[in-house]
Amino acid sequence: MKYTINDIRSHLKEGKITSFELVKKSIETFEQDKKSALALNAFLEIYDDALTKAKKCDDEISSARSAGHDAVCKLFAEKPLLGLPFAVKDNISVKGKRLTCASKILEGYVAPYSATVISRLEASGAVPLGRCNQDEFAMGSSTEYSVYGPTRNPVNREYVSGGSSGGPAAAVASDQALFGLGTETGGSVRLPASYCGIYGLKTTYGVLSRWGVVAYGSSLDQVGILGHTPDDIAQPLCAMCGKDFYDDTSADLSGKEFLSELTPYNGGDLSKLKIAIPRQFLENKGLDADVEAVFKSTRKWFEEQGAKIADVDIPVLDASIASYYVIALAEAASNLSRFDGIRYGLRVDPGEGYDELYIRTRSEGFGPEVKRRIVIGNYVLSEQFSGDTYKKGMTVRARIQREMAKLFESYDIVLCPTCPTTAFKLGQKVDDPLEMYLSDLYTTFVNLARIPSLSVPAGKAASSGMPVGIQFAGPMFSELKLLKIAKSWDNSHTGCGFPCQGA
Ligand code: GLN
C-alpha cells in the first residue's frame, strides 16, 4: 500500500509510525541500493544526523501525545511537516554538510549556513535526509554530467532519470524520500519528474528564496519541488514560500493560501476552465509518438470535463530554446567565475602565481560540459558578438514574456507535454550536447517568462512503458490554481505515494 504526506502525518500523530522508522527505512534502502550493479545513485550521502533529527521529532510527538489530543493537534498545526524526511539536491546549502554541485571543483566544501528553503522546512518540522545527485552545476537534462556518475531511473534502470535534478526525483520516485527539493533554470525539476513519473513544480520567479542555493542563471533560477501528489507539493511549498530578507527577488507571500487542505479546482467542475495549446509544441518534428498519444488522451480527458480548449499560435516559442541557452550560459559564465581556487573547494596551486592557480584549478575542477558552457557564455557576452547573441536572446525573452502575459488574459493555463520524449537510455545523448539541449524544448519558455508550471504524471509510453509527464503552466503566482487543477486530475488518476512501513 502507498501513502501520501497527509496519510503519513495521520500515522505519525496516532503513533502508528515514527519518523525514526521512516528515516531508517530510507537508509536501509540506500545501503541496499549501493550494492546493486545497477545502483540508482539517487543519494550521494545520507546526512549523519538524519536519524537524530528524526528521533527529536518523535520525542516532540510523544510528549505532546502524553499531554493529550489537543496538544498533538497544536504541535502539528505549528509544524505541519513534523518528522517527514526529504531529499536535497547537491546545490542547496544545508549547514555543516558537504555541497559539491556534483563537481570536482567543490571537493571538500562544507556549507557554512542553510539555504532559506531548508531552514523554513526544518522550522516546519521536516527532516533533511541527504544530498542528492545532479548534473554538474545543474547543467544537463539527464544527470549523466555528474562527477559521481549517473542517476538511474527507478522505473527502468537502463534509462536516465532526467536532469538536472535527477537525484531528488529518483529518490522520491523510488520511495526513499517523501518529497524532494530540486532547482530549475530551464526545466530541471519538471523534466526528471516527467521521466520518473512523479509531480514536479517550478514556481513563479520569486516565490521561493534562492539564498543558499548555488546560482546557475540568476534571472531564471528557482527552487522546485518533487512529490507524489499535488498535496505533497503544496505543503512543502507553503512552508518555504514568502519574503526573505536575504533574497531581494523573493515575493511577499504569506503562504497561508496553500495551507488549507488542497481542494479540486472549482469543486471539481472544470467546465469553466480555458486551456490554450500552443501549436508550436505539437507540430514539432521532435515530438515522440508515444508522448503525443498520452498528450492526446490528456486533452480528451479535459474535453470530457467540459473545459474549453483552443489551439493557439505563438511563433516566438520556436525561439525559446535558443534564447534560453544564450541567456543561461551568459549568466552561468559570470556566476561560475567565483570558483577560482581561492574561495571555495578545490585548489590546484602549482606555485607559479595566481594566474596559474586559477587556470589549473578551473581546468581540473570543472567537467567538460561546464567548460563548454563557460566558453559559450563568455563568447555571447563578448563585446564583438553580444549584439548578435545576448541582446537578441534578451529581445526574444521579452517577447515571450509579453506574449504569455497576453495569452493568460484569455486562458487559465497552457497545456503541453513536459518533454518531447520519454526518458532515454543511459549514454544515448551524452556525447551529443545539441540533442541533449533539445530535451528542454517545451520547458524553457516557462523559465524565460518567469511563470509557474507543474508537470503531472499522465501515462506511460506504449512502446517502452516509461512515464510521460504533461505540464500545466499558468500566469505568475497561479501555483494554487495549477495544484487545484492537478488535484482534480489526481482524483481520477490515482497517484502513488510513500510506503508507510509498519503502519
Ligand atoms: N537542461 C537545462 C540546462 O542544461 C536546464 C537545466 C536546469 O534547469 N538547471 O541548462
PDB file of N, CA, C and O in Angstrom, residues 265-266 269-278 298-312 407 410-415 485:
ATOM      1  N   TYR A 265     -10.034  21.983  -8.230  1.00  0.00           N
ATOM      2  CA  TYR A 265     -10.363  23.274  -8.857  1.00  0.00           C
ATOM      3  C   TYR A 265     -11.879  23.428  -9.001  1.00  0.00           C
ATOM      4  O   TYR A 265     -12.543  22.526  -9.536  1.00  0.00           O
ATOM      5  N   ASN A 266     -12.387  24.554  -8.552  1.00  0.00           N
ATOM      6  CA  ASN A 266     -13.812  24.877  -8.686  1.00  0.00           C
ATOM      7  C   ASN A 266     -14.720  23.703  -8.267  1.00  0.00           C
ATOM      8  O   ASN A 266     -15.676  23.369  -8.962  1.00  0.00           O
ATOM      9  N   ASP A 269     -15.403  21.029 -10.848  1.00  0.00           N
ATOM     10  CA  ASP A 269     -16.061  21.387 -12.108  1.00  0.00           C
ATOM     11  C   ASP A 269     -15.064  22.133 -13.005  1.00  0.00           C
ATOM     12  O   ASP A 269     -14.705  23.283 -12.721  1.00  0.00           O
ATOM     13  N   LEU A 270     -14.628  21.475 -14.057  1.00  0.00           N
ATOM     14  CA  LEU A 270     -13.610  22.081 -14.928  1.00  0.00           C
ATOM     15  C   LEU A 270     -14.236  22.743 -16.161  1.00  0.00           C
ATOM     16  O   LEU A 270     -13.537  23.134 -17.089  1.00  0.00           O
ATOM     17  N   SER A 271     -15.581  22.850 -16.153  1.00  0.00           N
ATOM     18  CA  SER A 271     -16.235  23.308 -17.382  1.00  0.00           C
ATOM     19  C   SER A 271     -15.947  24.785 -17.698  1.00  0.00           C
ATOM     20  O   SER A 271     -16.140  25.216 -18.826  1.00  0.00           O
ATOM     21  N   LYS A 272     -15.468  25.525 -16.691  1.00  0.00           N
ATOM     22  CA  LYS A 272     -15.181  26.942 -16.980  1.00  0.00           C
ATOM     23  C   LYS A 272     -13.695  27.173 -17.270  1.00  0.00           C
ATOM     24  O   LYS A 272     -13.263  28.298 -17.501  1.00  0.00           O
ATOM     25  N   LEU A 273     -12.957  26.100 -17.252  1.00  0.00           N
ATOM     26  CA  LEU A 273     -11.512  26.221 -17.449  1.00  0.00           C
ATOM     27  C   LEU A 273     -11.187  26.481 -18.919  1.00  0.00           C
ATOM     28  O   LEU A 273     -11.714  25.795 -19.803  1.00  0.00           O
ATOM     29  N   LYS A 274     -10.341  27.485 -19.161  1.00  0.00           N
ATOM     30  CA  LYS A 274      -9.955  27.773 -20.548  1.00  0.00           C
ATOM     31  C   LYS A 274      -8.493  27.385 -20.755  1.00  0.00           C
ATOM     32  O   LYS A 274      -7.606  27.895 -20.059  1.00  0.00           O
ATOM     33  N   ILE A 275      -8.283  26.497 -21.705  1.00  0.00           N
ATOM     34  CA  ILE A 275      -6.940  25.930 -21.900  1.00  0.00           C
ATOM     35  C   ILE A 275      -6.394  26.297 -23.278  1.00  0.00           C
ATOM     36  O   ILE A 275      -7.099  26.150 -24.291  1.00  0.00           O
ATOM     37  N   ALA A 276      -5.167  26.756 -23.313  1.00  0.00           N
ATOM     38  CA  ALA A 276      -4.506  27.043 -24.597  1.00  0.00           C
ATOM     39  C   ALA A 276      -3.450  25.978 -24.871  1.00  0.00           C
ATOM     40  O   ALA A 276      -2.703  25.595 -23.968  1.00  0.00           O
ATOM     41  N   ILE A 277      -3.434  25.517 -26.114  1.00  0.00           N
ATOM     42  CA  ILE A 277      -2.402  24.544 -26.503  1.00  0.00           C
ATOM     43  C   ILE A 277      -1.581  25.147 -27.652  1.00  0.00           C
ATOM     44  O   ILE A 277      -2.110  25.354 -28.751  1.00  0.00           O
ATOM     45  N   PRO A 278      -0.320  25.489 -27.393  1.00  0.00           N
ATOM     46  CA  PRO A 278       0.478  26.106 -28.461  1.00  0.00           C
ATOM     47  C   PRO A 278       0.785  25.119 -29.596  1.00  0.00           C
ATOM     48  O   PRO A 278       1.320  24.044 -29.351  1.00  0.00           O
ATOM     49  N   THR A 298      -4.809  13.084 -22.638  1.00  0.00           N
ATOM     50  CA  THR A 298      -4.966  14.104 -21.584  1.00  0.00           C
ATOM     51  C   THR A 298      -5.919  15.191 -22.076  1.00  0.00           C
ATOM     52  O   THR A 298      -6.838  15.614 -21.362  1.00  0.00           O
ATOM     53  N   ARG A 299      -5.686  15.610 -23.300  1.00  0.00           N
ATOM     54  CA  ARG A 299      -6.536  16.646 -23.884  1.00  0.00           C
ATOM     55  C   ARG A 299      -7.995  16.180 -23.902  1.00  0.00           C
ATOM     56  O   ARG A 299      -8.904  16.928 -23.544  1.00  0.00           O
ATOM     57  N   LYS A 300      -8.171  14.908 -24.279  1.00  0.00           N
ATOM     58  CA  LYS A 300      -9.524  14.348 -24.350  1.00  0.00           C
ATOM     59  C   LYS A 300     -10.164  14.358 -22.956  1.00  0.00           C
ATOM     60  O   LYS A 300     -11.344  14.676 -22.807  1.00  0.00           O
ATOM     61  N   TRP A 301      -9.380  14.015 -21.955  1.00  0.00           N
ATOM     62  CA  TRP A 301      -9.915  13.990 -20.585  1.00  0.00           C
ATOM     63  C   TRP A 301     -10.429  15.379 -20.196  1.00  0.00           C
ATOM     64  O   TRP A 301     -11.529  15.513 -19.667  1.00  0.00           O
ATOM     65  N   PHE A 302      -9.652  16.402 -20.512  1.00  0.00           N
ATOM     66  CA  PHE A 302     -10.091  17.763 -20.177  1.00  0.00           C
ATOM     67  C   PHE A 302     -11.333  18.142 -20.995  1.00  0.00           C
ATOM     68  O   PHE A 302     -12.237  18.803 -20.480  1.00  0.00           O
ATOM     69  N   GLU A 303     -11.378  17.702 -22.251  1.00  0.00           N
ATOM     70  CA  GLU A 303     -12.562  17.987 -23.077  1.00  0.00           C
ATOM     71  C   GLU A 303     -13.792  17.338 -22.457  1.00  0.00           C
ATOM     72  O   GLU A 303     -14.858  17.950 -22.366  1.00  0.00           O
ATOM     73  N   GLU A 304     -13.614  16.109 -22.003  1.00  0.00           N
ATOM     74  CA  GLU A 304     -14.743  15.394 -21.387  1.00  0.00           C
ATOM     75  C   GLU A 304     -15.233  16.075 -20.108  1.00  0.00           C
ATOM     76  O   GLU A 304     -16.384  15.944 -19.727  1.00  0.00           O
ATOM     77  N   GLN A 305     -14.313  16.794 -19.460  1.00  0.00           N
ATOM     78  CA  GLN A 305     -14.725  17.533 -18.251  1.00  0.00           C
ATOM     79  C   GLN A 305     -15.402  18.852 -18.627  1.00  0.00           C
ATOM     80  O   GLN A 305     -15.786  19.615 -17.747  1.00  0.00           O
ATOM     81  N   GLY A 306     -15.462  19.151 -19.884  1.00  0.00           N
ATOM     82  CA  GLY A 306     -16.142  20.366 -20.340  1.00  0.00           C
ATOM     83  C   GLY A 306     -15.240  21.573 -20.491  1.00  0.00           C
ATOM     84  O   GLY A 306     -15.718  22.678 -20.781  1.00  0.00           O
ATOM     85  N   ALA A 307     -13.930  21.411 -20.290  1.00  0.00           N
ATOM     86  CA  ALA A 307     -13.014  22.551 -20.425  1.00  0.00           C
ATOM     87  C   ALA A 307     -13.007  23.052 -21.869  1.00  0.00           C
ATOM     88  O   ALA A 307     -13.192  22.268 -22.804  1.00  0.00           O
ATOM     89  N   LYS A 308     -12.825  24.372 -22.016  1.00  0.00           N
ATOM     90  CA  LYS A 308     -12.746  24.938 -23.378  1.00  0.00           C
ATOM     91  C   LYS A 308     -11.281  24.905 -23.797  1.00  0.00           C
ATOM     92  O   LYS A 308     -10.429  25.496 -23.130  1.00  0.00           O
ATOM     93  N   ILE A 309     -11.030  24.234 -24.904  1.00  0.00           N
ATOM     94  CA  ILE A 309      -9.641  24.088 -25.335  1.00  0.00           C
ATOM     95  C   ILE A 309      -9.439  24.731 -26.701  1.00  0.00           C
ATOM     96  O   ILE A 309     -10.246  24.523 -27.615  1.00  0.00           O
ATOM     97  N   ALA A 310      -8.380  25.525 -26.837  1.00  0.00           N
ATOM     98  CA  ALA A 310      -8.106  26.144 -28.132  1.00  0.00           C
ATOM     99  C   ALA A 310      -6.644  25.945 -28.511  1.00  0.00           C
ATOM    100  O   ALA A 310      -5.752  26.022 -27.658  1.00  0.00           O
ATOM    101  N   ASP A 311      -6.428  25.650 -29.785  1.00  0.00           N
ATOM    102  CA  ASP A 311      -5.050  25.610 -30.293  1.00  0.00           C
ATOM    103  C   ASP A 311      -4.658  27.038 -30.615  1.00  0.00           C
ATOM    104  O   ASP A 311      -5.392  27.741 -31.298  1.00  0.00           O
ATOM    105  N   VAL A 312      -3.514  27.456 -30.117  1.00  0.00           N
ATOM    106  CA  VAL A 312      -3.102  28.841 -30.341  1.00  0.00           C
ATOM    107  C   VAL A 312      -1.737  28.877 -31.042  1.00  0.00           C
ATOM    108  O   VAL A 312      -0.965  27.924 -30.954  1.00  0.00           O
ATOM    109  N   LEU A 407      -1.572  36.053 -23.487  1.00  0.00           N
ATOM    110  CA  LEU A 407      -2.317  34.794 -23.619  1.00  0.00           C
ATOM    111  C   LEU A 407      -3.142  34.520 -22.358  1.00  0.00           C
ATOM    112  O   LEU A 407      -4.299  34.100 -22.429  1.00  0.00           O
ATOM    113  N   SER A 410      -6.715  35.658 -21.663  1.00  0.00           N
ATOM    114  CA  SER A 410      -7.866  34.920 -22.207  1.00  0.00           C
ATOM    115  C   SER A 410      -7.929  33.462 -21.770  1.00  0.00           C
ATOM    116  O   SER A 410      -8.957  32.817 -21.944  1.00  0.00           O
ATOM    117  N   TYR A 411      -6.818  32.923 -21.278  1.00  0.00           N
ATOM    118  CA  TYR A 411      -6.806  31.495 -20.909  1.00  0.00           C
ATOM    119  C   TYR A 411      -6.295  31.311 -19.479  1.00  0.00           C
ATOM    120  O   TYR A 411      -5.489  32.106 -18.996  1.00  0.00           O
ATOM    121  N   ASP A 412      -6.741  30.227 -18.851  1.00  0.00           N
ATOM    122  CA  ASP A 412      -6.279  29.923 -17.494  1.00  0.00           C
ATOM    123  C   ASP A 412      -4.910  29.266 -17.500  1.00  0.00           C
ATOM    124  O   ASP A 412      -4.057  29.585 -16.680  1.00  0.00           O
ATOM    125  N   ILE A 413      -4.754  28.285 -18.374  1.00  0.00           N
ATOM    126  CA  ILE A 413      -3.473  27.570 -18.405  1.00  0.00           C
ATOM    127  C   ILE A 413      -3.046  27.237 -19.830  1.00  0.00           C
ATOM    128  O   ILE A 413      -3.861  27.228 -20.755  1.00  0.00           O
ATOM    129  N   VAL A 414      -1.749  26.946 -19.949  1.00  0.00           N
ATOM    130  CA  VAL A 414      -1.218  26.350 -21.175  1.00  0.00           C
ATOM    131  C   VAL A 414      -1.015  24.871 -20.859  1.00  0.00           C
ATOM    132  O   VAL A 414      -0.499  24.517 -19.797  1.00  0.00           O
ATOM    133  N   LEU A 415      -1.463  24.029 -21.760  1.00  0.00           N
ATOM    134  CA  LEU A 415      -1.292  22.583 -21.580  1.00  0.00           C
ATOM    135  C   LEU A 415      -0.355  22.083 -22.676  1.00  0.00           C
ATOM    136  O   LEU A 415      -0.586  22.348 -23.857  1.00  0.00           O
ATOM    137  N   ILE A 485      -6.028  22.227 -10.146  1.00  0.00           N
ATOM    138  CA  ILE A 485      -6.381  21.517 -11.380  1.00  0.00           C
ATOM    139  C   ILE A 485      -5.777  20.109 -11.337  1.00  0.00           C
ATOM    140  O   ILE A 485      -6.417  19.116 -11.675  1.00  0.00           O
TER     141      ILE A 485
END
